[in-house]
PDB file of C-alpha atoms in Angstrom:
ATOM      1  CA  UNK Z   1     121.638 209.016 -11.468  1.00 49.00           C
ATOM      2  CA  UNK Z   2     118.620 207.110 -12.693  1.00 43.00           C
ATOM      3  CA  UNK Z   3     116.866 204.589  -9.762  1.00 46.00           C
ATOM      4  CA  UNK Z   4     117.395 201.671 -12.100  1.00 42.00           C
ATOM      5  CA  UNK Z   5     121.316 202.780 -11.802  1.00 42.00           C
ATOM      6  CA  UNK Z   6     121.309 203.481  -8.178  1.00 43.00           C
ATOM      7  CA  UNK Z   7     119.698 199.965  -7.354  1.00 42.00           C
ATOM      8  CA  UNK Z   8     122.302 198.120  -9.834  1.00 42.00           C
ATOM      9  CA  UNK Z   9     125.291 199.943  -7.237  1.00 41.00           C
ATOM     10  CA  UNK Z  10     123.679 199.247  -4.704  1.00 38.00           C
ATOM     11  CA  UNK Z  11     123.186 195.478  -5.431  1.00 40.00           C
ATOM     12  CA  UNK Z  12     127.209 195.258  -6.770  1.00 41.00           C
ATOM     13  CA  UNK Z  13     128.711 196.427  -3.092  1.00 40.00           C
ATOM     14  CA  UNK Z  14     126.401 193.983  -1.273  1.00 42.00           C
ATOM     15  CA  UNK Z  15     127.788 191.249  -3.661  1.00 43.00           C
ATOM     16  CA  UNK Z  16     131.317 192.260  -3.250  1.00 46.00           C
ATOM     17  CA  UNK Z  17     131.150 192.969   0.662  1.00 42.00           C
ATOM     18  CA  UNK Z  18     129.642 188.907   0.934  1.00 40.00           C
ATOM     19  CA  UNK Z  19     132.249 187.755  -1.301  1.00 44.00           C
ATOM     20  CA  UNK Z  20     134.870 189.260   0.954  1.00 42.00           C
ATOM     21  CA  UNK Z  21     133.350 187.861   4.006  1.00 38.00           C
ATOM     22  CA  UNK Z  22     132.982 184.201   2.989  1.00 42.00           C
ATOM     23  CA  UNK Z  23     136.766 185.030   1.685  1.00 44.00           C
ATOM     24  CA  UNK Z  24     137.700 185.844   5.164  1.00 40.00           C
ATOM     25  CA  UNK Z  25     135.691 182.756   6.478  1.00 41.00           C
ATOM     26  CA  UNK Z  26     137.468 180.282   4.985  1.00 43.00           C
ATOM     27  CA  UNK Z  27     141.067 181.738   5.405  1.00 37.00           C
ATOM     28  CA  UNK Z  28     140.038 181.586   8.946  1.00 39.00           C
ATOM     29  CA  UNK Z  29     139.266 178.115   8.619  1.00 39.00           C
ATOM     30  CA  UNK Z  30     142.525 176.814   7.610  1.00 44.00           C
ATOM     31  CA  UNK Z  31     144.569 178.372   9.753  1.00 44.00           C
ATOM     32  CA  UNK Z  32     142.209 177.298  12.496  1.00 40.00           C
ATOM     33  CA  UNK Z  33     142.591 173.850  11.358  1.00 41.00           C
ATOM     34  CA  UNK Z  34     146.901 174.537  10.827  1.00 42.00           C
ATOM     35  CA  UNK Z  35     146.559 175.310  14.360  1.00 40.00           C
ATOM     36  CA  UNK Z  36     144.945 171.917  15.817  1.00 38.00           C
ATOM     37  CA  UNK Z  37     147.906 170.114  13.990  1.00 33.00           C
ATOM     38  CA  UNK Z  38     150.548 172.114  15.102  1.00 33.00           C
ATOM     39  CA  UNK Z  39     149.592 171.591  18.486  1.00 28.00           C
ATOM     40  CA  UNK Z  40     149.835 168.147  19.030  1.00 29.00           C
ATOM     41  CA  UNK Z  41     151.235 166.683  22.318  1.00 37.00           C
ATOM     42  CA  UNK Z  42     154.073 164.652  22.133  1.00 43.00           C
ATOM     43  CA  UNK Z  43     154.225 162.345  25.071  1.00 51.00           C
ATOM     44  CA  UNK Z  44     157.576 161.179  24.468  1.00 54.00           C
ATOM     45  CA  UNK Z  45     160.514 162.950  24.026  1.00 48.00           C
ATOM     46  CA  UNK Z  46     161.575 160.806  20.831  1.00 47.00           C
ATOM     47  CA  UNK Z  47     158.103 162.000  19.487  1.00 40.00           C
ATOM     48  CA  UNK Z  48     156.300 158.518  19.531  1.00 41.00           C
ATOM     49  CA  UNK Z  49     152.779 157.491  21.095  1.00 44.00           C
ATOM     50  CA  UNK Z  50     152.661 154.816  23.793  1.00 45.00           C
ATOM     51  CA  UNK Z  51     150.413 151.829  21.549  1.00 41.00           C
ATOM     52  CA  UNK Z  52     149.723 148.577  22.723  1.00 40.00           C
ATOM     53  CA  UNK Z  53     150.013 147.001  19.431  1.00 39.00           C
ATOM     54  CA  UNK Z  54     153.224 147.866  18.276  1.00 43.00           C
ATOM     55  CA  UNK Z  55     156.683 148.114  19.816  1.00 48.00           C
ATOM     56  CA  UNK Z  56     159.087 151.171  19.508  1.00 54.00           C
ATOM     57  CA  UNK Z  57     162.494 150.621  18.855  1.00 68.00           C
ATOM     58  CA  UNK Z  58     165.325 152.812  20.402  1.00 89.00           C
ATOM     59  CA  UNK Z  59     165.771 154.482  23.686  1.00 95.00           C
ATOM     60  CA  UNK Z  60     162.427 156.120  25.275  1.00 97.00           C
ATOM     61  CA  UNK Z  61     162.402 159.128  28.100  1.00 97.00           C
ATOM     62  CA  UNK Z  62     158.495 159.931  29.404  1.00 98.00           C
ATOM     63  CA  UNK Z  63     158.449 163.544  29.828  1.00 98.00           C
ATOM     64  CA  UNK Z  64     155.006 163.794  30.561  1.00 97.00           C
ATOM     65  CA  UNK Z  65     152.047 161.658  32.069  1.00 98.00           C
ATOM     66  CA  UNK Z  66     150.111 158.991  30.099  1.00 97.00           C
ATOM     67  CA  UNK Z  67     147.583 156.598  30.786  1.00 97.00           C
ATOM     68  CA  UNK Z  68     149.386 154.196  28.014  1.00 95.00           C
ATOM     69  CA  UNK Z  69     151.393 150.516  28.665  1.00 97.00           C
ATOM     70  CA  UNK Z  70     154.813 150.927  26.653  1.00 97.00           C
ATOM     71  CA  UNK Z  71     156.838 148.715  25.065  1.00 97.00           C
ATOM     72  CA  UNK Z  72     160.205 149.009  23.578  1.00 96.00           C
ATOM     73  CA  UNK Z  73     162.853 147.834  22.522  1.00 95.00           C
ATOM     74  CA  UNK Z  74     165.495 150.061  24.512  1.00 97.00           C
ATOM     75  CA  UNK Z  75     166.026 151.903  27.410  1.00 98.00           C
ATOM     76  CA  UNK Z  76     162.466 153.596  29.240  1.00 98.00           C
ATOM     77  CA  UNK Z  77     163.388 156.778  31.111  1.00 98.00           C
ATOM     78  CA  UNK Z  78     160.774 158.131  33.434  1.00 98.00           C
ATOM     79  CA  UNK Z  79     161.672 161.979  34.249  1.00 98.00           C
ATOM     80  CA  UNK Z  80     161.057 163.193  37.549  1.00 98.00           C
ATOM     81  CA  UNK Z  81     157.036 163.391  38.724  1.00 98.00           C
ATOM     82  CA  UNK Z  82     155.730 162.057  35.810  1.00 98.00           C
ATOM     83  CA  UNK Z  83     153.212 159.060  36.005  1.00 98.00           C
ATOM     84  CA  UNK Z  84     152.959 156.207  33.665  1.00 98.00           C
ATOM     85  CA  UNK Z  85     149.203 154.643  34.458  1.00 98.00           C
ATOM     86  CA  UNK Z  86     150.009 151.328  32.811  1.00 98.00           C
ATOM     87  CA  UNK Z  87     153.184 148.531  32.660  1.00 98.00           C
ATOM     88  CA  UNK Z  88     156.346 149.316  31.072  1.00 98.00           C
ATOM     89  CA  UNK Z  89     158.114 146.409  29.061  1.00 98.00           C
ATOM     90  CA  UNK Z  90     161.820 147.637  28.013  1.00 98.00           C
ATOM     91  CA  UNK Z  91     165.711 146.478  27.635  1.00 98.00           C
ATOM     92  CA  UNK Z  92     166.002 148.403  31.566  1.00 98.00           C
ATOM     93  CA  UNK Z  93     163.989 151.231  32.990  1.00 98.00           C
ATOM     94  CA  UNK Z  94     165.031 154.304  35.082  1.00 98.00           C
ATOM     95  CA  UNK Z  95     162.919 156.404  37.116  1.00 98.00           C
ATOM     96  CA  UNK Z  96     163.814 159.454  38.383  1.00 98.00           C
ATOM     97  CA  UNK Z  97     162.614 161.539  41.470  1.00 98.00           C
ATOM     98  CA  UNK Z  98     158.903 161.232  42.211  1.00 98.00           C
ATOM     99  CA  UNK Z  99     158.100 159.298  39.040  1.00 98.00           C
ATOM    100  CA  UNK Z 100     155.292 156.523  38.904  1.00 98.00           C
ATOM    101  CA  UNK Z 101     154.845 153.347  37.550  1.00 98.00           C
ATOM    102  CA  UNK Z 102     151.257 152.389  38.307  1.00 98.00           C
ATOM    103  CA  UNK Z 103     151.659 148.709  36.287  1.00 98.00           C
ATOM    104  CA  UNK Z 104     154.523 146.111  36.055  1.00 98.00           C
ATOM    105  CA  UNK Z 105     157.801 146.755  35.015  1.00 98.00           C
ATOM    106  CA  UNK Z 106     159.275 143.680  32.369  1.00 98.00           C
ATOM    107  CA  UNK Z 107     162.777 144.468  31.509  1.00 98.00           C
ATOM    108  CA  UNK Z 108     165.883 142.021  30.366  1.00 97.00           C
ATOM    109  CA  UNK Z 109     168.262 144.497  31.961  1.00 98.00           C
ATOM    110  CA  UNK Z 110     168.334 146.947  35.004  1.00 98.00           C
ATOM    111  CA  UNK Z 111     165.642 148.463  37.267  1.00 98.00           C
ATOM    112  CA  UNK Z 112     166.685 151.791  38.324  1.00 98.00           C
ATOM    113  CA  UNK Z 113     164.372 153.535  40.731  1.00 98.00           C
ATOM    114  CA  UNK Z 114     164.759 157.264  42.583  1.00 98.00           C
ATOM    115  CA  UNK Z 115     164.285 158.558  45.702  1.00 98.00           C
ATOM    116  CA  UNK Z 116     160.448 159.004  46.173  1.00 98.00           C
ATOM    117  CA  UNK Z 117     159.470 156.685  43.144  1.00 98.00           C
ATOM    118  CA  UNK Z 118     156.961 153.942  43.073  1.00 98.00           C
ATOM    119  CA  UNK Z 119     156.018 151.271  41.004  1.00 98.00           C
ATOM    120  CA  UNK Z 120     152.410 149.891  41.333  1.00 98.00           C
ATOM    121  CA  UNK Z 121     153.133 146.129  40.170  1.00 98.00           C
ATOM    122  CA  UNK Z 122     155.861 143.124  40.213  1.00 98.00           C
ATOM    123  CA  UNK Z 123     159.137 143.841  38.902  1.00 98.00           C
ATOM    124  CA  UNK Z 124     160.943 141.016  36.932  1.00 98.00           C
ATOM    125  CA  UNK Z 125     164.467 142.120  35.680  1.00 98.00           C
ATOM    126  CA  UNK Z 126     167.609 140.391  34.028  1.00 98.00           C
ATOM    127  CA  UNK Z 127     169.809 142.574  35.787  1.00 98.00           C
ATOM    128  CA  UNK Z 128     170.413 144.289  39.083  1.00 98.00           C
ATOM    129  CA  UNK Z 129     167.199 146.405  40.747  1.00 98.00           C
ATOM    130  CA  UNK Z 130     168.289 149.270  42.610  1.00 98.00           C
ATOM    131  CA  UNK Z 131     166.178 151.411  44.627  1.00 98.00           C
ATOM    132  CA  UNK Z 132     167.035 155.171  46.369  1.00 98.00           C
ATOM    133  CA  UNK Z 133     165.441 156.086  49.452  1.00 98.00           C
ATOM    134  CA  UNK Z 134     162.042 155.667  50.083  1.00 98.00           C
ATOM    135  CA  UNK Z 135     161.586 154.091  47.015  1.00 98.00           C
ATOM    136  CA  UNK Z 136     158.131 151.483  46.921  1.00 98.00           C
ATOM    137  CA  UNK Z 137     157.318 148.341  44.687  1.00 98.00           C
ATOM    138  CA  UNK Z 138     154.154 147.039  45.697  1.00 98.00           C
ATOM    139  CA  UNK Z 139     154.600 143.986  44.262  1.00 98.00           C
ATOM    140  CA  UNK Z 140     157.513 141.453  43.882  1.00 98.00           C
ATOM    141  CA  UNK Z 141     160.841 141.522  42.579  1.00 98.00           C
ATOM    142  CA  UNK Z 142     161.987 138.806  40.708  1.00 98.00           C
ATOM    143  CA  UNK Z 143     165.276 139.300  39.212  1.00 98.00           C
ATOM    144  CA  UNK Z 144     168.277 137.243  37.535  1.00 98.00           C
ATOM    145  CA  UNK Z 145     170.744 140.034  39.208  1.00 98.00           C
ATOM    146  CA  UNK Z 146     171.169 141.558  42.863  1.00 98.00           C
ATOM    147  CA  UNK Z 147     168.586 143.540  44.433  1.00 98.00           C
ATOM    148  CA  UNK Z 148     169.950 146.877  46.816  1.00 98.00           C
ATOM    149  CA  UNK Z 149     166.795 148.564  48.693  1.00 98.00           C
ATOM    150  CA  UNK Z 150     168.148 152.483  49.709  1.00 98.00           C
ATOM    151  CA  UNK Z 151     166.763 153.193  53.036  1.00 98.00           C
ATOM    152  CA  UNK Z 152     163.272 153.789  54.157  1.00 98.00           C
ATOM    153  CA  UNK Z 153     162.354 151.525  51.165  1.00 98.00           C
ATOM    154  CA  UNK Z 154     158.963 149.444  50.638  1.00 98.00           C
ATOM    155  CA  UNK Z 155     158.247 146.049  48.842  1.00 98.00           C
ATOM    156  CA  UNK Z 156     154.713 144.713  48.969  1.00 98.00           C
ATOM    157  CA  UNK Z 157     156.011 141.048  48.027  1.00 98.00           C
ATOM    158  CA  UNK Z 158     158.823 138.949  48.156  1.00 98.00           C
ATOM    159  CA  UNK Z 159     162.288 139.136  47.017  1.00 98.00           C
ATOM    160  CA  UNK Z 160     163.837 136.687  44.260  1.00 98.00           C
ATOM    161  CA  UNK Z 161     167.188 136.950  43.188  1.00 98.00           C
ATOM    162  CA  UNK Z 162     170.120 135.112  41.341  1.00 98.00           C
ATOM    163  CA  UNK Z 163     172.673 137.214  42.954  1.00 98.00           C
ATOM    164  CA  UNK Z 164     172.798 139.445  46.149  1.00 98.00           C
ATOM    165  CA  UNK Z 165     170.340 141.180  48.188  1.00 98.00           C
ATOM    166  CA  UNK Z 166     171.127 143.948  50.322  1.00 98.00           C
ATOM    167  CA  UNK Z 167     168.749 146.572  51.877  1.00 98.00           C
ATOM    168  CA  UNK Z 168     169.813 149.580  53.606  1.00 98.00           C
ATOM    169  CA  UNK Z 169     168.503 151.234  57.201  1.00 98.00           C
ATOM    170  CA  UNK Z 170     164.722 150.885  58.088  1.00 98.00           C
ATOM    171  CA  UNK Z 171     163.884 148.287  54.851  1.00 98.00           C
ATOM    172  CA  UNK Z 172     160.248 147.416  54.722  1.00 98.00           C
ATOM    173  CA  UNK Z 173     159.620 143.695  52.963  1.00 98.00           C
ATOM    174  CA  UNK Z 174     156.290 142.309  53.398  1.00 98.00           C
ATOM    175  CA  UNK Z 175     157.106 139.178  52.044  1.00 98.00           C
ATOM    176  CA  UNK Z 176     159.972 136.057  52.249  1.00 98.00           C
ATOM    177  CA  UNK Z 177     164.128 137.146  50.634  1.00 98.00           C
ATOM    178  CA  UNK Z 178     165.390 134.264  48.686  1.00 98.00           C
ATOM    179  CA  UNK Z 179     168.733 134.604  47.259  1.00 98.00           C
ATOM    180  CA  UNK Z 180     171.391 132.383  45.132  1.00 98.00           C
ATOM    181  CA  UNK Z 181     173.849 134.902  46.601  1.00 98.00           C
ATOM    182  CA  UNK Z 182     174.821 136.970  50.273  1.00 98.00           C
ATOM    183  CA  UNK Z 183     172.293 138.463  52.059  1.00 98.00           C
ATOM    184  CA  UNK Z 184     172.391 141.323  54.181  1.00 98.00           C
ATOM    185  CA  UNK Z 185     169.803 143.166  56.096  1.00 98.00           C
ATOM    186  CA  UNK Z 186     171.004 146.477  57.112  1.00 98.00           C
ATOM    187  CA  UNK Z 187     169.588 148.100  60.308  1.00 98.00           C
ATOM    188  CA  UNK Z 188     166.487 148.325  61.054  1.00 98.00           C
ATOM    189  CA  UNK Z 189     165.068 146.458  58.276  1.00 98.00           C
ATOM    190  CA  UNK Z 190     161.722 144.335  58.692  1.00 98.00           C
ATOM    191  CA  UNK Z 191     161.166 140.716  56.448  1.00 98.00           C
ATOM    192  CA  UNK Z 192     157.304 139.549  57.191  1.00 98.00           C
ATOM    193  CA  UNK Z 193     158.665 136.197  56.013  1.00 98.00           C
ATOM    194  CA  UNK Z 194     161.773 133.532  55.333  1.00 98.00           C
ATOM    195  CA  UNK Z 195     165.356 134.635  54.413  1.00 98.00           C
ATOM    196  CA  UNK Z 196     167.381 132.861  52.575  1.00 98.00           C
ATOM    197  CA  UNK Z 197     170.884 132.855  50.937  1.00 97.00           C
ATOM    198  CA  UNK Z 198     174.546 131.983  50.270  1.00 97.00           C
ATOM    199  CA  UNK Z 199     175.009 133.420  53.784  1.00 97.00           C
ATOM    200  CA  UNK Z 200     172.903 135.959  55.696  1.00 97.00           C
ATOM    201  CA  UNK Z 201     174.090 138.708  57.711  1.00 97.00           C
ATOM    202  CA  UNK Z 202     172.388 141.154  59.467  1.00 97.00           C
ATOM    203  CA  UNK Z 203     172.570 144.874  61.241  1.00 97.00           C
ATOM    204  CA  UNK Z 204     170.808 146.237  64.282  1.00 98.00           C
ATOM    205  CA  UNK Z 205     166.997 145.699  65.179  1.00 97.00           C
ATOM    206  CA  UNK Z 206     166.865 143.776  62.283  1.00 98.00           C
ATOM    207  CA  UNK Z 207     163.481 142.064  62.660  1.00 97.00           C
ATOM    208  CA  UNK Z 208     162.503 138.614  60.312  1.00 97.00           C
ATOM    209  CA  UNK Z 209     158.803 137.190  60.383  1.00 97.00           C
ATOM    210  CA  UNK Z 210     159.876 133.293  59.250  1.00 96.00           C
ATOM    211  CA  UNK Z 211     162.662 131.116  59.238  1.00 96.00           C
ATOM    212  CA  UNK Z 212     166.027 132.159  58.208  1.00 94.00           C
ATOM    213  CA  UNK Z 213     168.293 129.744  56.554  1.00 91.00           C
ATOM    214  CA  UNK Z 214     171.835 130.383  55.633  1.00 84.00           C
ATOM    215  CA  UNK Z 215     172.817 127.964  52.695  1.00 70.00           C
ATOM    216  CA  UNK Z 216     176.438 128.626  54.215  1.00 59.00           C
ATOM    217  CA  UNK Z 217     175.730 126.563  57.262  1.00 49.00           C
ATOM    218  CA  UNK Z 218     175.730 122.869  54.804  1.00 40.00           C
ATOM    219  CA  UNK Z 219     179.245 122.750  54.657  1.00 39.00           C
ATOM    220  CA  UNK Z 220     179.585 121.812  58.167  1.00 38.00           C
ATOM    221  CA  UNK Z 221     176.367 119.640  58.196  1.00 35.00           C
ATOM    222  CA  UNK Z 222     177.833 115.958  57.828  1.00 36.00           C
ATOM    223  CA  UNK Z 223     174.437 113.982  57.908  1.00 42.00           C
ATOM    224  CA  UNK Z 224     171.441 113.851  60.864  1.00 40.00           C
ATOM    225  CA  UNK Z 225     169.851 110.271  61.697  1.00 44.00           C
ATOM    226  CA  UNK Z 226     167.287 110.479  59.387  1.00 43.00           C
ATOM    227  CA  UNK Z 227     169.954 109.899  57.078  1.00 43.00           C
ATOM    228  CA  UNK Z 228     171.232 106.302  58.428  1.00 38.00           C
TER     229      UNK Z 228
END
């Protein structure tokens, strides 16, 4: 073999050997870039993204933590330690075990909320709130159904509702109860300020900061002087 032939060889392996290299390079490349997409995390179980802009519609369960507000048009679920770092606007709103609300909660319906769970804002609801033990709002409740605190429960604010109130053993309310309804403080349980309601009943060691008026009383009030 000639030099002129062994330097043509020599020059067609080198050309083939980079050709299969930047072939390799760039099937590398795509599935490196199949991967990123595949991989995705999907906050919610339904496989939508929290956004401030736009509502979901449908039922919603949070399966992991996010740092987004959500807003929907049905039902928010909240498994059990997971932590929503914003407010949740829904038709009602569960939270399970351990789970966090650090905003408000906005919901036309029911406020669910398990043992352990906290919710870092005011709670306004259509319907009935409903707390497990050692449950904490630190904020208000403001609702157009009943309110039942489980025991060893916490609420940073005061109490509003259309219908009932009733709180369980060793209740915490650093604020005033107002309700259209009965009222009944179970034992142990601490009000900071006024209760108020259709008639108000209480347990053991029940301790209240204010005044406590019991709308049930009127019927047999027939008139004082101020009156005449």
């Amino acid at each position: 073999m000639t030099d002129t032939t062994r330097r043509r060889t020599l020059v067609a392996v080198a050309t083939g050997t980079v050709g299969a290299l930047a072939g390799c390079q760039d099937l590398s490349s795509d599935d490196s870039t199949g991967g990123e997409t595949g991989t995705e995390e999907e906050i919610f179980s339904n496989g939508s993204e929290a956004d401030d802009d736009d509502d979901e519609d449908g039922d919603v369960t949070v399966s992991e933590d996010t740092d987004d507000d959500i807003s929907v048009e049905g039902m928010v679920e909240v498994l059990a330690d997971v932590t929503v770092d914003g407010s949740v606007e829904a038709a009602g709103v569960v939270l399970e075990e351990d789970a966090e609300i650090d905003g408000t909660i906005d919901t036309g319906g029911t406020v669910d909320l398990g043992e352990d769970s906290e919710v870092g804002g005011d709670v306004t609801a259509g319907g009935d709130v409903t707390t497990a033990e050692d449950a904490e709002i630190d904020g208000t409740i403001d609702t157009d159904g009943a309110v039942v605190l489980g025991d060893d429960s916490e609420v940073d604010g005061d109490v509003t509702a259309s219908g009932s109130v009733t709180t369980r053993t060793d209740v915490e309310i650093d604020g005033s109860v107002d309700a259209d309804g009965e009222v009944y403080l179970g034992n142990g349980t601490e009000v900071d300020g006024d209760v108020s309601g259709e008639s108000v009943e209480e347990g053991d060691d029940v301790g209240i900061g204010g005044d406590e008026d019991d709308d049930g009383l009127g019927w047999f009030s027939f008139g004082s002087d101020d009156d005449e």
